[in-house]
């Protein structure tokens, strides 16, 4: 990583010193802008790790599935990872010639023939799903895996993002394995899969791998691959790449397995923006509010779900600069608040604001609650040119609601 890229906050490194208004001021708001150069920067980092270690990186499409950018990412990935049939099909069709891996909490009988058609690696959540669908998938020549639960929580706080929390429905524990994995079922397996991390550093992976070894180390030498899931924050400045590479090469040597990693976030971290306009400012007691034409609930749902405070160009923490505002969307939801931000100048209706790190879990997760319009999607090409990928209108709101 070049240090020069990060003389500004990472979320705005892709602007290369230009102001949002200079670059995007002519675009209709709200709109997302995907940053090709930052996607390539992230892709190159992960491809370099793959080259040095011999591991394979997959794109977890649930975080980023703007397929117009797949040709760029195709240079850096071994394939795509899907959460079910539709994403598997998207990967197969939009990233042709690459591997298609799928993991789903539970497959449906009516869908499974199509899953087999599109995916080459199929991961099951439970021994019973493996027993139900594994034989047909195996007969079709697919590589099969089981998601394990190493019961090793490495995250603080919310269990919303902890698949190892007590009572979790995600993955097979050692006790479940011992109770249900017959020799016939084990014979169907080519690999194991675990996904237990979320925005974490490699130390959490190292801790998890110890638990994996303790509980499932006995079976790994008989298998071909180990998929270490997503949640590796590989492209975040300060991530310990050397420790990640040690984790990968240690697993390769110890168990003679191919190692897969399937991050989502890391591919498109800091590789997109959400442009918005201030619609109104008001004061309630001591709180100054700016109403904007985007919504946390509709356009950046993880702001509320995670929760987190997205970076905003030119702003500071509350109180850091002279004028502090609570930014929120125009919807009915009292909690549709993006966060408290401070500015050098007072905000006014018509002001143009730019949120950073908006390529992940946004375009693929947004909604039209309250009849909110969906933001258009633009791409900032490496040449500096802006291209509109899609605009949305009333019909997009309408067509999901009836005939
Ligand atoms: C969510 C998820 C990923 C991607 O996670 P990120 O946090 O976006 O890296 C990968 N694999 C599985 C099974 C997931 O559920």
Short mmCIF file of C-alpha atoms and ligand atoms in Angstrom, two decimals:
data_model
loop_
_atom_site.label_atom_id
_atom_site.label_comp_id
_atom_site.label_asym_id
_atom_site.label_seq_id
_atom_site.Cartn_x
_atom_site.Cartn_y
_atom_site.Cartn_z
CA UNK A 1 0.00 0.00 0.00
CA UNK A 2 1.31 3.45 -0.85
CA UNK A 3 1.21 5.91 2.02
CA UNK A 4 0.33 8.75 -0.34
CA UNK A 5 -3.06 7.18 -0.93
CA UNK A 6 -3.91 7.80 2.70
CA UNK A 7 -2.86 11.39 3.26
CA UNK A 8 -6.62 11.95 3.41
CA UNK A 9 -9.09 9.71 5.29
CA UNK A 10 -9.20 6.32 3.52
CA UNK A 11 -12.86 6.79 2.64
CA UNK A 12 -11.94 9.74 0.40
CA UNK A 13 -8.53 8.64 -0.89
CA UNK A 14 -10.16 7.91 -4.24
CA UNK A 15 -10.98 11.60 -4.80
CA UNK A 16 -7.27 12.35 -5.27
CA UNK A 17 -7.48 15.77 -3.68
CA UNK A 18 -10.48 17.00 -5.69
CA UNK A 19 -13.54 18.20 -3.80
CA UNK A 20 -16.79 16.22 -4.01
CA UNK A 21 -18.47 19.22 -5.59
CA UNK A 22 -15.83 19.44 -8.33
CA UNK A 23 -16.12 15.74 -9.09
CA UNK A 24 -19.78 14.99 -8.54
CA UNK A 25 -21.55 18.34 -8.15
CA UNK A 26 -23.48 17.94 -11.40
CA UNK A 27 -25.02 14.56 -10.47
CA UNK A 28 -28.65 14.27 -9.35
CA UNK A 29 -28.94 13.39 -5.65
CA UNK A 30 -29.23 11.04 -3.98
CA UNK A 31 -26.83 8.84 -5.92
CA UNK A 32 -24.19 6.21 -5.28
CA UNK A 33 -20.85 6.54 -7.04
CA UNK A 34 -18.66 3.44 -7.34
CA UNK A 35 -14.92 4.12 -7.53
CA UNK A 36 -13.15 1.91 -10.05
CA UNK A 37 -9.61 2.88 -8.99
CA UNK A 38 -10.28 1.99 -5.35
CA UNK A 39 -11.82 -1.34 -6.35
CA UNK A 40 -8.67 -2.09 -8.31
CA UNK A 41 -6.49 -1.03 -5.38
CA UNK A 42 -8.34 -3.49 -3.12
CA UNK A 43 -8.26 -6.20 -5.78
CA UNK A 44 -4.52 -5.86 -6.26
CA UNK A 45 -3.91 -6.22 -2.52
CA UNK A 46 -5.83 -9.46 -2.33
CA UNK A 47 -4.44 -10.86 -5.58
CA UNK A 48 -0.93 -10.26 -4.21
CA UNK A 49 -1.75 -12.32 -1.10
CA UNK A 50 -3.19 -15.07 -3.28
CA UNK A 51 -0.04 -15.06 -5.38
CA UNK A 52 2.31 -15.17 -2.40
CA UNK A 53 0.46 -17.92 -0.52
CA UNK A 54 -1.37 -19.92 -3.19
CA UNK A 55 -4.73 -19.30 -1.50
CA UNK A 56 -7.90 -18.38 -3.37
CA UNK A 57 -9.97 -15.23 -2.86
CA UNK A 58 -13.69 -15.23 -3.66
CA UNK A 59 -16.00 -12.21 -3.85
CA UNK A 60 -18.86 -12.54 -1.34
CA UNK A 61 -21.56 -10.98 -3.49
CA UNK A 62 -23.97 -10.20 -0.68
CA UNK A 63 -21.72 -7.24 0.24
CA UNK A 64 -21.12 -6.00 -3.29
CA UNK A 65 -22.89 -7.25 -6.38
CA UNK A 66 -22.68 -4.38 -8.86
CA UNK A 67 -21.95 -6.71 -11.74
CA UNK A 68 -20.91 -3.97 -14.15
CA UNK A 69 -17.69 -3.89 -12.13
CA UNK A 70 -17.20 -7.69 -12.19
CA UNK A 71 -14.97 -7.55 -15.30
CA UNK A 72 -12.55 -5.36 -13.32
CA UNK A 73 -12.63 -7.65 -10.26
CA UNK A 74 -12.35 -10.78 -12.41
CA UNK A 75 -8.62 -10.11 -12.74
CA UNK A 76 -8.20 -10.56 -8.99
CA UNK A 77 -10.68 -13.21 -7.83
CA UNK A 78 -10.77 -16.99 -8.16
CA UNK A 79 -14.53 -16.76 -8.25
CA UNK A 80 -17.67 -15.64 -6.49
CA UNK A 81 -19.41 -16.71 -3.31
CA UNK A 82 -23.20 -16.76 -3.15
CA UNK A 83 -25.75 -16.86 -0.33
CA UNK A 84 -28.26 -18.80 -2.39
CA UNK A 85 -29.58 -19.49 -5.86
CA UNK A 86 -29.87 -15.96 -7.23
CA UNK A 87 -26.40 -14.86 -6.24
CA UNK A 88 -24.99 -18.16 -7.53
CA UNK A 89 -26.65 -17.49 -10.88
CA UNK A 90 -25.37 -13.90 -10.87
CA UNK A 91 -21.83 -15.11 -10.27
CA UNK A 92 -22.08 -17.77 -12.97
CA UNK A 93 -23.51 -15.36 -15.53
CA UNK A 94 -21.62 -12.17 -14.75
CA UNK A 95 -18.23 -13.64 -13.85
CA UNK A 96 -17.99 -16.31 -16.56
CA UNK A 97 -15.23 -18.89 -16.34
CA UNK A 98 -14.67 -18.38 -12.61
CA UNK A 99 -15.53 -20.65 -9.68
CA UNK A 100 -19.02 -20.35 -8.18
CA UNK A 101 -19.28 -21.23 -4.49
CA UNK A 102 -22.57 -21.22 -2.64
CA UNK A 103 -23.46 -21.50 1.02
CA UNK A 104 -27.06 -21.23 2.16
CA UNK A 105 -28.53 -21.70 5.64
CA UNK A 106 -31.08 -24.10 4.13
CA UNK A 107 -31.68 -25.02 0.49
CA UNK A 108 -35.17 -25.56 -0.92
CA UNK A 109 -36.04 -28.67 -2.85
CA UNK A 110 -37.65 -26.65 -5.65
CA UNK A 111 -34.48 -24.58 -6.12
CA UNK A 112 -31.75 -27.14 -5.62
CA UNK A 113 -31.54 -28.45 -9.22
CA UNK A 114 -30.73 -24.89 -10.31
CA UNK A 115 -28.21 -24.48 -7.50
CA UNK A 116 -26.42 -27.55 -8.87
CA UNK A 117 -26.56 -26.06 -12.34
CA UNK A 118 -24.88 -22.77 -11.43
CA UNK A 119 -22.53 -23.65 -8.56
CA UNK A 120 -19.42 -25.82 -8.59
CA UNK A 121 -18.78 -25.72 -4.83
CA UNK A 122 -21.83 -26.25 -2.59
CA UNK A 123 -21.64 -25.80 1.17
CA UNK A 124 -24.33 -27.14 3.51
CA UNK A 125 -25.21 -25.79 6.93
CA UNK A 126 -26.16 -29.06 8.63
CA UNK A 127 -25.68 -32.81 8.36
CA UNK A 128 -29.39 -33.18 7.53
CA UNK A 129 -29.13 -30.80 4.54
CA UNK A 130 -26.00 -32.64 3.41
CA UNK A 131 -27.88 -35.94 3.64
CA UNK A 132 -30.89 -34.54 1.74
CA UNK A 133 -29.10 -32.81 -1.13
CA UNK A 134 -25.50 -34.04 -1.05
CA UNK A 135 -25.87 -37.28 -3.02
CA UNK A 136 -27.47 -35.55 -6.05
CA UNK A 137 -24.89 -32.75 -6.00
CA UNK A 138 -22.06 -35.26 -5.71
CA UNK A 139 -23.47 -37.32 -8.59
CA UNK A 140 -23.44 -34.11 -10.67
CA UNK A 141 -19.74 -33.72 -9.95
CA UNK A 142 -19.94 -30.83 -7.50
CA UNK A 143 -17.40 -30.25 -4.72
CA UNK A 144 -19.20 -30.41 -1.37
CA UNK A 145 -18.55 -28.79 1.97
CA UNK A 146 -20.07 -28.47 5.42
CA UNK A 147 -20.14 -25.23 7.37
CA UNK A 148 -18.75 -25.81 10.84
CA UNK A 149 -19.28 -23.75 13.96
CA UNK A 150 -16.01 -23.71 15.91
CA UNK A 151 -17.86 -22.09 18.86
CA UNK A 152 -15.20 -19.43 19.15
CA UNK A 153 -16.61 -15.90 19.51
CA UNK A 154 -14.02 -13.27 18.73
CA UNK A 155 -16.34 -10.26 18.56
CA UNK A 156 -17.44 -7.91 21.26
CA UNK A 157 -21.01 -6.77 21.69
CA UNK A 158 -23.91 -7.63 19.41
CA UNK A 159 -24.78 -11.24 18.67
CA UNK A 160 -26.43 -10.01 15.45
CA UNK A 161 -23.08 -10.56 13.72
CA UNK A 162 -21.75 -13.48 15.78
CA UNK A 163 -22.46 -16.90 14.24
CA UNK A 164 -20.73 -18.48 17.25
CA UNK A 165 -23.16 -17.05 19.81
CA UNK A 166 -24.90 -19.68 22.00
CA UNK A 167 -27.83 -21.29 20.18
CA UNK A 168 -26.61 -20.12 16.77
CA UNK A 169 -28.34 -21.69 13.76
CA UNK A 170 -25.28 -21.19 11.55
CA UNK A 171 -22.83 -24.04 11.14
CA UNK A 172 -22.37 -27.52 12.62
CA UNK A 173 -20.84 -27.76 16.08
CA UNK A 174 -18.57 -30.63 17.09
CA UNK A 175 -21.41 -32.07 19.20
CA UNK A 176 -23.77 -31.96 16.19
CA UNK A 177 -21.06 -33.53 14.06
CA UNK A 178 -20.57 -36.38 16.55
CA UNK A 179 -24.31 -37.00 16.75
CA UNK A 180 -25.11 -36.95 13.03
CA UNK A 181 -22.09 -37.30 10.73
CA UNK A 182 -22.14 -40.94 9.65
CA UNK A 183 -19.31 -42.43 7.60
CA UNK A 184 -21.54 -42.15 4.49
CA UNK A 185 -22.00 -38.42 5.05
CA UNK A 186 -18.31 -37.83 5.74
CA UNK A 187 -17.54 -39.61 2.47
CA UNK A 188 -19.53 -36.95 0.58
CA UNK A 189 -17.34 -34.11 1.89
CA UNK A 190 -14.56 -32.38 -0.02
CA UNK A 191 -14.10 -29.47 2.36
CA UNK A 192 -15.07 -27.52 5.45
CA UNK A 193 -16.25 -23.94 5.65
CA UNK A 194 -16.37 -21.56 8.57
CA UNK A 195 -17.52 -17.94 8.70
CA UNK A 196 -17.24 -16.37 12.13
CA UNK A 197 -15.59 -12.97 11.63
CA UNK A 198 -16.95 -9.50 10.89
CA UNK A 199 -14.67 -6.55 10.09
CA UNK A 200 -11.87 -8.23 12.03
CA UNK A 201 -8.11 -8.33 12.01
CA UNK A 202 -6.01 -11.46 11.41
CA UNK A 203 -5.52 -12.07 15.14
CA UNK A 204 -9.19 -13.08 15.34
CA UNK A 205 -8.59 -15.52 12.48
CA UNK A 206 -5.56 -16.98 14.27
CA UNK A 207 -7.66 -17.51 17.43
CA UNK A 208 -10.46 -19.09 15.39
CA UNK A 209 -8.07 -21.44 13.61
CA UNK A 210 -6.92 -22.82 16.96
CA UNK A 211 -10.55 -23.66 17.80
CA UNK A 212 -11.04 -25.18 14.33
CA UNK A 213 -7.97 -27.36 14.85
CA UNK A 214 -9.06 -28.45 18.30
CA UNK A 215 -12.57 -29.42 17.21
CA UNK A 216 -12.20 -30.42 13.56
CA UNK A 217 -8.45 -30.94 13.02
CA UNK A 218 -8.98 -34.70 12.99
CA UNK A 219 -10.94 -34.62 9.72
CA UNK A 220 -9.12 -31.91 7.76
CA UNK A 221 -6.23 -34.07 6.47
CA UNK A 222 -8.86 -36.21 4.66
CA UNK A 223 -10.31 -33.17 2.86
CA UNK A 224 -9.32 -31.07 -0.14
CA UNK A 225 -10.18 -27.55 0.95
CA UNK A 226 -10.85 -25.25 3.86
CA UNK A 227 -12.89 -22.09 3.33
CA UNK A 228 -12.18 -19.49 6.01
CA UNK A 229 -15.25 -17.40 5.18
CA UNK A 230 -15.42 -13.61 5.15
CA UNK A 231 -15.08 -10.79 7.65
CA UNK A 232 -11.35 -10.41 7.00
CA UNK A 233 -10.81 -6.64 6.84
CA UNK A 234 -7.81 -7.16 4.59
CA UNK A 235 -7.85 -3.83 2.77
CA UNK A 236 -8.30 -1.66 5.85
CA UNK A 237 -5.20 0.44 6.57
CA UNK A 238 -3.33 -1.23 9.42
CA UNK A 239 -4.63 -4.78 8.85
CA UNK A 240 -1.89 -7.29 9.71
CA UNK A 241 -1.28 -8.91 6.31
CA UNK A 242 1.75 -10.89 7.48
CA UNK A 243 -0.28 -12.65 10.18
CA UNK A 244 -3.02 -13.46 7.64
CA UNK A 245 -0.43 -15.03 5.35
CA UNK A 246 0.93 -17.09 8.26
CA UNK A 247 -2.59 -18.34 9.03
CA UNK A 248 -3.04 -19.37 5.41
CA UNK A 249 0.31 -21.10 4.93
CA UNK A 250 0.09 -22.85 8.32
CA UNK A 251 -3.27 -24.37 7.36
CA UNK A 252 -1.94 -25.38 3.95
CA UNK A 253 1.07 -27.14 5.48
CA UNK A 254 -0.70 -28.73 8.44
CA UNK A 255 -3.68 -30.17 6.61
CA UNK A 256 -2.65 -30.17 2.92
CA UNK A 257 -5.79 -28.28 1.96
CA UNK A 258 -6.51 -25.58 -0.59
CA UNK A 259 -7.40 -22.44 1.35
CA UNK A 260 -10.27 -20.18 0.29
CA UNK A 261 -11.16 -16.77 1.72
CA UNK A 262 -14.41 -15.09 0.76
CA UNK A 263 -14.48 -11.50 2.02
CA UNK A 264 -17.21 -9.16 0.89
CA UNK A 265 -16.44 -5.81 2.49
CA UNK A 266 -12.71 -5.95 1.81
CA UNK A 267 -13.20 -5.92 -1.98
CA UNK A 268 -15.15 -2.69 -2.04
CA UNK A 269 -14.00 -1.04 1.19
CA UNK A 270 -13.82 2.74 0.66
CA UNK A 271 -14.66 2.21 -3.01
CA UNK A 272 -17.92 4.13 -3.19
CA UNK A 273 -19.77 7.26 -2.13
CA UNK A 274 -23.31 8.41 -1.54
CA UNK A 275 -24.03 11.99 -2.61
CA UNK A 276 -26.89 13.84 -0.98
CA UNK A 277 -28.40 17.32 -0.78
CA UNK A 278 -29.50 19.19 2.33
CA UNK A 279 -33.26 19.78 2.11
CA UNK A 280 -33.95 21.63 5.36
CA UNK A 281 -32.30 22.73 8.58
CA UNK A 282 -34.14 23.12 11.87
CA UNK A 283 -33.42 23.53 15.55
CA UNK A 284 -35.04 21.57 18.39
CA UNK A 285 -33.80 22.84 21.75
CA UNK A 286 -30.02 22.61 21.52
CA UNK A 287 -30.05 20.14 18.64
CA UNK A 288 -29.49 21.43 15.13
CA UNK A 289 -30.91 19.09 12.52
CA UNK A 290 -30.21 18.84 8.81
CA UNK A 291 -32.71 16.88 6.77
CA UNK A 292 -31.10 15.33 3.67
CA UNK A 293 -32.51 13.63 0.58
CA UNK A 294 -31.04 10.25 1.49
CA UNK A 295 -32.10 7.91 4.29
CA UNK A 296 -30.16 5.68 6.67
CA UNK A 297 -33.10 3.28 6.82
CA UNK A 298 -33.51 3.04 3.04
CA UNK A 299 -30.12 3.69 1.45
CA UNK A 300 -27.55 2.67 4.07
CA UNK A 301 -29.45 0.22 6.32
CA UNK A 302 -26.31 -0.99 8.11
CA UNK A 303 -25.95 2.47 9.67
CA UNK A 304 -28.94 1.46 11.80
CA UNK A 305 -28.41 -2.29 11.87
CA UNK A 306 -24.69 -2.50 12.75
CA UNK A 307 -24.89 0.37 13.88
CA UNK A 308 -22.17 2.68 12.56
CA UNK A 309 -21.47 6.29 11.64
CA UNK A 310 -20.40 6.64 8.01
CA UNK A 311 -17.57 9.01 7.08
CA UNK A 312 -18.72 12.36 5.64
CA UNK A 313 -16.36 14.47 3.56
CA UNK A 314 -15.11 17.64 5.25
CA UNK A 315 -16.90 17.00 8.54
CA UNK A 316 -15.73 16.35 12.10
CA UNK A 317 -17.07 14.59 15.13
CA UNK A 318 -19.88 16.37 16.95
CA UNK A 319 -18.45 19.54 18.51
CA UNK A 320 -15.11 19.26 16.74
CA UNK A 321 -15.89 22.04 14.26
CA UNK A 322 -18.05 25.14 14.87
CA UNK A 323 -21.43 23.91 13.63
CA UNK A 324 -22.81 20.52 14.67
CA UNK A 325 -25.84 18.93 12.99
CA UNK A 326 -27.75 15.71 13.37
CA UNK A 327 -28.18 14.43 9.82
CA UNK A 328 -31.31 12.45 9.10
CA UNK A 329 -33.54 11.29 6.29
CA UNK A 330 -37.03 12.56 5.40
CA UNK A 331 -38.78 9.28 6.33
CA UNK A 332 -41.25 8.75 9.19
CA UNK A 333 -38.81 6.63 11.21
CA UNK A 334 -37.67 8.57 14.28
CA UNK A 335 -34.43 6.60 14.21
CA UNK A 336 -33.66 7.44 10.58
CA UNK A 337 -30.57 9.29 11.74
CA UNK A 338 -27.24 9.01 9.96
CA UNK A 339 -25.23 10.59 12.77
CA UNK A 340 -24.02 13.81 14.37
CA UNK A 341 -21.42 15.71 12.33
CA UNK A 342 -19.76 19.10 12.64
CA UNK A 343 -18.85 21.59 9.92
CA UNK A 344 -16.80 24.78 9.56
CA UNK A 345 -19.79 26.64 8.06
CA UNK A 346 -23.49 26.42 8.85
CA UNK A 347 -25.41 24.05 6.58
CA UNK A 348 -28.06 25.41 4.24
CA UNK A 349 -30.71 23.87 2.02
CA UNK A 350 -29.09 23.01 -1.30
CA UNK A 351 -25.69 22.09 0.20
CA UNK A 352 -24.03 19.08 -1.40
CA UNK A 353 -22.68 16.39 0.98
CA UNK A 354 -20.72 13.21 0.27
CA UNK A 355 -20.67 10.10 2.46
CA UNK A 356 -17.75 7.70 2.05
CA UNK A 357 -17.38 3.91 2.19
CA UNK A 358 -20.77 3.47 0.55
CA UNK A 359 -20.09 0.66 -1.93
CA UNK A 360 -20.69 -2.17 0.55
CA UNK A 361 -24.02 -3.45 1.88
CA UNK A 362 -25.82 -0.50 0.24
CA UNK A 363 -26.82 -0.89 -3.42
CA UNK A 364 -27.51 -4.59 -2.75
CA UNK A 365 -29.43 -3.96 0.47
CA UNK A 366 -31.45 -0.76 -0.03
CA UNK A 367 -35.23 -0.48 -0.04
CA UNK A 368 -38.09 1.91 -0.86
CA UNK A 369 -39.70 2.15 2.61
CA UNK A 370 -41.88 5.29 2.76
CA UNK A 371 -41.79 5.31 -1.03
CA UNK A 372 -38.27 6.69 -0.90
CA UNK A 373 -36.65 6.82 -4.34
CA UNK A 374 -33.67 4.53 -4.87
CA UNK A 375 -30.43 6.44 -5.52
CA UNK A 376 -29.07 6.22 -9.07
CA UNK A 377 -25.82 4.29 -9.45
CA UNK A 378 -22.83 5.91 -11.13
CA UNK A 379 -19.31 4.70 -11.66
CA UNK A 380 -16.20 6.87 -11.51
CA UNK A 381 -13.95 5.28 -14.11
CA UNK A 382 -10.19 5.21 -13.74
CA UNK A 383 -10.04 7.68 -16.61
CA UNK A 384 -11.92 10.17 -14.43
CA UNK A 385 -15.10 9.84 -16.49
CA UNK A 386 -18.45 9.37 -14.77
CA UNK A 387 -20.94 6.87 -16.18
CA UNK A 388 -24.52 6.28 -15.10
CA UNK A 389 -25.20 2.56 -14.62
CA UNK A 390 -28.83 2.82 -13.61
CA UNK A 391 -31.48 5.31 -12.56
CA UNK A 392 -34.61 4.35 -10.65
CA UNK A 393 -38.06 5.84 -10.57
CA UNK A 394 -41.65 5.38 -9.52
CA UNK A 395 -41.97 2.13 -11.46
CA UNK A 396 -39.28 0.51 -9.31
CA UNK A 397 -41.35 1.32 -6.22
CA UNK A 398 -44.53 0.13 -7.89
CA UNK A 399 -43.56 -3.17 -9.42
CA UNK A 400 -42.83 -5.00 -6.16
CA UNK A 401 -46.21 -4.16 -4.68
CA UNK A 402 -48.80 -5.58 -6.99
CA UNK A 403 -49.95 -6.12 -10.52
C1 LIG B 1 -21.30 -12.25 5.07
C2 LIG B 1 -20.53 -13.42 4.59
C3 LIG B 1 -19.31 -13.23 3.91
C4 LIG B 1 -18.72 -11.85 3.67
O1 LIG B 1 -18.50 -11.17 4.86
P1 LIG B 1 -17.79 -9.72 4.89
O2 LIG B 1 -17.94 -9.31 6.31
O3 LIG B 1 -18.52 -8.82 3.96
O4 LIG B 1 -16.38 -9.92 4.48
C5 LIG B 1 -18.65 -14.34 3.47
N1 LIG B 1 -19.14 -15.59 3.68
C6 LIG B 1 -20.31 -15.82 4.34
C7 LIG B 1 -20.79 -17.20 4.52
C8 LIG B 1 -21.04 -14.73 4.81
O5 LIG B 1 -22.18 -14.94 5.45
#
